[in-house]
mmCIF file of C-alpha atoms in Angstrom:
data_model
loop_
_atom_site.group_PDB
_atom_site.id
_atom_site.type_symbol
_atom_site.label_atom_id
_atom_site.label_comp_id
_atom_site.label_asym_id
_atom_site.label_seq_id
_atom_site.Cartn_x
_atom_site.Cartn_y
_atom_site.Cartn_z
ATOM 1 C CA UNK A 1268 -107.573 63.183 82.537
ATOM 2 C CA UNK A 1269 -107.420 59.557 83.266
ATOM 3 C CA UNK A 1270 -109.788 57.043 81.681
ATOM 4 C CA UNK A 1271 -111.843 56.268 84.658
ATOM 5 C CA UNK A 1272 -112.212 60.145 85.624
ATOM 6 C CA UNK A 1273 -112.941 60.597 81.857
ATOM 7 C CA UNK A 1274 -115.972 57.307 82.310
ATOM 8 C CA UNK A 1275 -117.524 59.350 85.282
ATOM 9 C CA UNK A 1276 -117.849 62.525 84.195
ATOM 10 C CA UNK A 1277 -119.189 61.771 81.297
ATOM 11 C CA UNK A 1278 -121.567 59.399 83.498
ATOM 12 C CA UNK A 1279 -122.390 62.512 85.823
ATOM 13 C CA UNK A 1280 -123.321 64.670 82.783
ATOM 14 C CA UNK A 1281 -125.722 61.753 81.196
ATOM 15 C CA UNK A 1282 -127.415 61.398 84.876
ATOM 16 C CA UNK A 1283 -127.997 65.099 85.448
ATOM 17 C CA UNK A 1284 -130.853 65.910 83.926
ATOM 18 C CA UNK A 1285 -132.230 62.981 85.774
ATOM 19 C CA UNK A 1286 -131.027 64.733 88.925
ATOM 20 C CA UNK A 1287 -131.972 67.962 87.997
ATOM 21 C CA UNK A 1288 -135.540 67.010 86.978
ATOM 22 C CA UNK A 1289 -136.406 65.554 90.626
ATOM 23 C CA UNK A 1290 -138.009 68.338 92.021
ATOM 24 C CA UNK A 1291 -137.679 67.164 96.158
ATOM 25 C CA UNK A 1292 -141.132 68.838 96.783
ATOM 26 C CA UNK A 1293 -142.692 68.227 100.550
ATOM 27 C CA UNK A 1294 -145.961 65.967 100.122
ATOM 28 C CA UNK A 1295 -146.977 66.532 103.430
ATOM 29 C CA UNK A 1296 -146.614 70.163 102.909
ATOM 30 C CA UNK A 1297 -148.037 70.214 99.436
ATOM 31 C CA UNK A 1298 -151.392 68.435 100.648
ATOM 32 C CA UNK A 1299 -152.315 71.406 102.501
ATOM 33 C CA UNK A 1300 -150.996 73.875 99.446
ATOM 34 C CA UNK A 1301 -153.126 71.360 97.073
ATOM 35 C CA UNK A 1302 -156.571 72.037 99.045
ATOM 36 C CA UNK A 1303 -157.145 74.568 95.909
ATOM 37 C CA UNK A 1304 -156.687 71.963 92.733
ATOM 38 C CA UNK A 1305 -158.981 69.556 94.407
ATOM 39 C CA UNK A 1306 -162.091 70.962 93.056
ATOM 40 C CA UNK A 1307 -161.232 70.098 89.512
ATOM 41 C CA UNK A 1308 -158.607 67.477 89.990
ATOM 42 C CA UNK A 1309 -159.803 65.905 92.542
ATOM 43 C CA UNK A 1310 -158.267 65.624 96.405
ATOM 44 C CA UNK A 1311 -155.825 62.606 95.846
ATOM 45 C CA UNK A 1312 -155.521 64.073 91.955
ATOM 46 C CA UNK A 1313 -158.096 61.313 90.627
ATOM 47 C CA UNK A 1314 -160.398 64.065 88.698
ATOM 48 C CA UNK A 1315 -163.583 62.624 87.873
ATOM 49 C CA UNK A 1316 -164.620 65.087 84.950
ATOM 50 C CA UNK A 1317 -162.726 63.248 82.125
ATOM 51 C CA UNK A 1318 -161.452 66.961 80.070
ATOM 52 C CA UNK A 1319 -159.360 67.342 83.538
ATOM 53 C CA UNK A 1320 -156.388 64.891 83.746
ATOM 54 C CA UNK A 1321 -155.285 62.641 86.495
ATOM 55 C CA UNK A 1322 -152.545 63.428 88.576
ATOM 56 C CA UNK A 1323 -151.833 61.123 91.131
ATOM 57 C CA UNK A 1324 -149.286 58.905 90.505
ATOM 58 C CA UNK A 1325 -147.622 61.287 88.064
ATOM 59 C CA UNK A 1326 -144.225 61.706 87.328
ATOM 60 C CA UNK A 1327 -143.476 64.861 90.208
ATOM 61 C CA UNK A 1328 -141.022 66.713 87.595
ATOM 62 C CA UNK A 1329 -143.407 66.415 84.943
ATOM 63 C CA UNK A 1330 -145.930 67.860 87.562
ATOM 64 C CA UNK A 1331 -143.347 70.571 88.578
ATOM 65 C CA UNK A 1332 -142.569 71.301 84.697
ATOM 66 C CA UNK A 1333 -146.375 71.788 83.924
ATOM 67 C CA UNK A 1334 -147.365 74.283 87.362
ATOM 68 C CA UNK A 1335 -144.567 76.213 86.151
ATOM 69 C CA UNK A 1336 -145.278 76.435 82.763
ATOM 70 C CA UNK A 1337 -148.756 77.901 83.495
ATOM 71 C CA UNK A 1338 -147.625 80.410 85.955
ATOM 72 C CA UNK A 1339 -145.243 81.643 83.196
ATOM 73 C CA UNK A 1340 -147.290 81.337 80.461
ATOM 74 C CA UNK A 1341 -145.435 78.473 78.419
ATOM 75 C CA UNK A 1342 -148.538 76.681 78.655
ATOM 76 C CA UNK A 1343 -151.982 78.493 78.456
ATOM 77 C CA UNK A 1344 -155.228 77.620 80.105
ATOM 78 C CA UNK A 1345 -157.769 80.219 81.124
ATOM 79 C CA UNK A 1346 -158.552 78.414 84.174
ATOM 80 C CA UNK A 1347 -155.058 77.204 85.509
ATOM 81 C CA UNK A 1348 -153.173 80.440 84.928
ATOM 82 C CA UNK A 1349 -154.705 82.562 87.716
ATOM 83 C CA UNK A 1350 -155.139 79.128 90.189
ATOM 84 C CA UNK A 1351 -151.283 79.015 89.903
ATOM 85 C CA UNK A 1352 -150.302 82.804 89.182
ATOM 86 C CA UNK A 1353 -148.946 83.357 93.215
ATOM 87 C CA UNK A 1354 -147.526 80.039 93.978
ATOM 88 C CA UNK A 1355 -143.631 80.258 94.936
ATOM 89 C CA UNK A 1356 -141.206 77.814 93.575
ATOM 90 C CA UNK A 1357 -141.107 76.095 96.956
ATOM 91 C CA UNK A 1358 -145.289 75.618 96.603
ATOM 92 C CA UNK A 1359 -144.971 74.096 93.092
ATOM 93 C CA UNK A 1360 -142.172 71.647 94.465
ATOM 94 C CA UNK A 1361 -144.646 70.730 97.128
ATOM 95 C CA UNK A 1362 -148.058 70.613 95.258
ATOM 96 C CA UNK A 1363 -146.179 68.157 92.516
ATOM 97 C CA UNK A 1364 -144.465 66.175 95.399
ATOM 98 C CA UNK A 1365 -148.167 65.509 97.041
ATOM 99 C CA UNK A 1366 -149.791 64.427 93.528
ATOM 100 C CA UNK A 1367 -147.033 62.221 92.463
ATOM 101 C CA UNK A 1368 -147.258 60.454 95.732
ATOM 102 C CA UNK A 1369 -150.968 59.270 95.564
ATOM 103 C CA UNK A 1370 -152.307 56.444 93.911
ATOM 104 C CA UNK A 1371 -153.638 56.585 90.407
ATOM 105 C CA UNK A 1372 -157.711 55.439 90.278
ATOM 106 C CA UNK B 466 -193.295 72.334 78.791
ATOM 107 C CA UNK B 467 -194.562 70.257 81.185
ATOM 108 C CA UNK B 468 -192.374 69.717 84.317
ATOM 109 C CA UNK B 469 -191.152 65.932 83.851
ATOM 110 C CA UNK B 470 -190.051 67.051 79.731
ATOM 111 C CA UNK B 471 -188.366 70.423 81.167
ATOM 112 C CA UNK B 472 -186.562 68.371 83.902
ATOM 113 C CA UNK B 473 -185.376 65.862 81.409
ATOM 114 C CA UNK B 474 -184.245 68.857 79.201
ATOM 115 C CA UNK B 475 -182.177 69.970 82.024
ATOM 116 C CA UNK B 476 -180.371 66.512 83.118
ATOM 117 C CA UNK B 477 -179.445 66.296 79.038
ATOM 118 C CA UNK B 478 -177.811 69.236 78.994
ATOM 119 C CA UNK B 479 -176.172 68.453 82.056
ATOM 120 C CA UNK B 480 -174.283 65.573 80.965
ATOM 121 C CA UNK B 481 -173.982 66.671 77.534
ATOM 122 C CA UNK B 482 -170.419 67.870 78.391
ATOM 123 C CA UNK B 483 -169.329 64.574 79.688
ATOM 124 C CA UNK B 484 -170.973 62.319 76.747
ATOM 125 C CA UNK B 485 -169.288 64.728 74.024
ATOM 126 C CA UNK B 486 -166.187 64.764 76.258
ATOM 127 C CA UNK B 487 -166.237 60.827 75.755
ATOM 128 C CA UNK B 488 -163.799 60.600 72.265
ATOM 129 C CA UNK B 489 -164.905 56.555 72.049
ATOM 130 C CA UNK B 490 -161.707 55.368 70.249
ATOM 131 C CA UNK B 491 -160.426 51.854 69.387
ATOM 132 C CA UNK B 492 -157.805 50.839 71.909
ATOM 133 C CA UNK B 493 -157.043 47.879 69.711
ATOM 134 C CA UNK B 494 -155.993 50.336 66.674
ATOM 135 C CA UNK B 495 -154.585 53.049 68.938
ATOM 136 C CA UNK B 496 -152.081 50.594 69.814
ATOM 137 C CA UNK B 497 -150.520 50.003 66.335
ATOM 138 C CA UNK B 498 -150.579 53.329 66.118
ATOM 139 C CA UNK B 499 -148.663 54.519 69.171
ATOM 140 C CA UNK B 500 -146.156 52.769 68.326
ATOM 141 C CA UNK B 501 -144.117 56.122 67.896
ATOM 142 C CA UNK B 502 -145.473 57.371 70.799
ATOM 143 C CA UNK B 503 -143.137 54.427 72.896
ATOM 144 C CA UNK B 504 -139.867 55.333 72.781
ATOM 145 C CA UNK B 505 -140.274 58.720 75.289
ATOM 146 C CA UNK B 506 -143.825 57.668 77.070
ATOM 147 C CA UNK B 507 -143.077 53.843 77.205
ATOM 148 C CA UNK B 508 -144.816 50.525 75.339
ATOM 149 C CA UNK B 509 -147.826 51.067 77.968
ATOM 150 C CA UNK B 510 -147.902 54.384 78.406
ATOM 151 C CA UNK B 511 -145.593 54.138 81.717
ATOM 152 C CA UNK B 512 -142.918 56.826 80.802
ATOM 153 C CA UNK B 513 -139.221 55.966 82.840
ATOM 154 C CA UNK B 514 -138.367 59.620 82.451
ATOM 155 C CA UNK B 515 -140.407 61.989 85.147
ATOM 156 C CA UNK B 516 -139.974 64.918 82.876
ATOM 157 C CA UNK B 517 -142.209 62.926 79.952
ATOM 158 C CA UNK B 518 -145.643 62.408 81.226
ATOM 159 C CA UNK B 519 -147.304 58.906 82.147
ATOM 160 C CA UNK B 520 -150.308 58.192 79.686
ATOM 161 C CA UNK B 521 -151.190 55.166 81.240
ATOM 162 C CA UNK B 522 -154.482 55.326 82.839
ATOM 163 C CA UNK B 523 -155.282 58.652 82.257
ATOM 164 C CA UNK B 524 -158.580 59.752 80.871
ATOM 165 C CA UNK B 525 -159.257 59.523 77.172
ATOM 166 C CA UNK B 526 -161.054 62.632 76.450
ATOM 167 C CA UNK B 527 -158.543 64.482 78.210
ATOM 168 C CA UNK B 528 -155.410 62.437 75.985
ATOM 169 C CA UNK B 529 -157.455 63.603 72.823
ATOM 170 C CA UNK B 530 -157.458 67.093 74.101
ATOM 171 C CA UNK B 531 -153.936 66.733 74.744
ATOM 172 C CA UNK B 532 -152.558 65.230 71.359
ATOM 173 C CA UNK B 533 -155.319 67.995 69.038
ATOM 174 C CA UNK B 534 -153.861 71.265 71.062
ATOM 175 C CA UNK B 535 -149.930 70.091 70.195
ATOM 176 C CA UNK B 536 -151.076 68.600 66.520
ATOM 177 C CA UNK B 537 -153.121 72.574 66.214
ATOM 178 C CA UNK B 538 -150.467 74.802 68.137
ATOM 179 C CA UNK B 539 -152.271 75.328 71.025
ATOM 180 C CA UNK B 540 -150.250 73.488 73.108
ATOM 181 C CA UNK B 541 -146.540 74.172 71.832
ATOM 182 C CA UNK B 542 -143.725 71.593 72.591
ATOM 183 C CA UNK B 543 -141.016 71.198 69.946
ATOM 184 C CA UNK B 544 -141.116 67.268 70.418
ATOM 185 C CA UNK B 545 -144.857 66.906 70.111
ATOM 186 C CA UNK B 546 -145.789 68.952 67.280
ATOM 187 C CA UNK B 547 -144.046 66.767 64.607
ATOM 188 C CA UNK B 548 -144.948 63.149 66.144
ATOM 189 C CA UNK B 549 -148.818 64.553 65.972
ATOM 190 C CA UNK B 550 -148.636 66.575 62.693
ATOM 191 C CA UNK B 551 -150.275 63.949 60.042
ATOM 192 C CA UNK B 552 -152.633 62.443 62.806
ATOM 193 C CA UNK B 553 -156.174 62.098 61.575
ATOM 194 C CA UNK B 554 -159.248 62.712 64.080
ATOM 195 C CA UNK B 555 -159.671 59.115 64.423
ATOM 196 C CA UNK B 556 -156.105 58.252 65.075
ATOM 197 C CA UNK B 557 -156.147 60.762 67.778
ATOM 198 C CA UNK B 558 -159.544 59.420 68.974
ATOM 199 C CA UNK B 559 -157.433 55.464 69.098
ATOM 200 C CA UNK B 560 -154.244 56.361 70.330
ATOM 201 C CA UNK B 561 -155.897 57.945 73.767
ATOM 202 C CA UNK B 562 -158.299 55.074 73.939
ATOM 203 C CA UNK B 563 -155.298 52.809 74.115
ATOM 204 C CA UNK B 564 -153.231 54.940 76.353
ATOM 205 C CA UNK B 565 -156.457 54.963 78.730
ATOM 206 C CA UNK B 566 -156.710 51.901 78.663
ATOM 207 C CA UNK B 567 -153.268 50.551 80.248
ATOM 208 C CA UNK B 568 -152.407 50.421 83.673
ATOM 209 C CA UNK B 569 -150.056 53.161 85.608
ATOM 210 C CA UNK B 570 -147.415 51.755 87.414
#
């Protein structure tokens, strides 16, 4: 293994979870999925009641990480678990890909 | 009861969830204090890595919610539990006043 070689792969491997952690949801797709989280979060993600967070302008992996967490459990909430329970991984992408593009309030 | 006293009853205990939901910290004190908090959710709350939430902007009461359910175990994440272990109610109460109070980019 040359030195340069060497230099990018270790390069690819530091980047990758970068990659890997950019979901590539649809917003335009997930604004019609989102119609559902608008009651407590809001419709551009700016919830009002301050016990529900924000999610416009967040970080669409985070977003991702969070959906998916309640679906499987990882993260329990009474109320989010069922809102979530039948979304596909395709949804989540989308949903998280809609809030992260709007504009924090 | 009259009507006006039973009306005013009501509208109390209609907004008592949002006034109780309202931690009131010291953004000024939470900032010393999140000093630890920088290094994965950036100086002003803006974290650079989407799978670390922003804090910036985000509602207090909700931030306080946040930071007591990883500090209690109700929220499990190997990274949070420890940085939120020794964190009195009023740190807590500061810390999410200060993250509240910075702007989301």
């Amino acid at each position: 293994m040359n030195r340069i070689y060497g230099a990018s792969l270790v390069l690819a491997f530091a980047l990758a979870p970068l990659a890997s952690a950019h979901a590539g949801g649809d917003p335009a797709a997930g604004q019609t999925k989102a119609v559902v989280c608008a009651a407590c979060h809001g419709v551009d993600g700016n919830s009002i009641n301050p016990i529900w967070p924000k999610l416009a302008g967040q970080h669409e992996a985070y977003l991702a990480k969070q959906i998916r967490a309640f679906r499987d459990g990882v993260r329990v909430d009474p109320t989010m678990a069922p809102m979530v329970a039948t979304l596909t991984e395709e949804d989540i992408d989308d949903i998280a890909a809609y809030f992260a593009s709007q504009k924090p309030k």
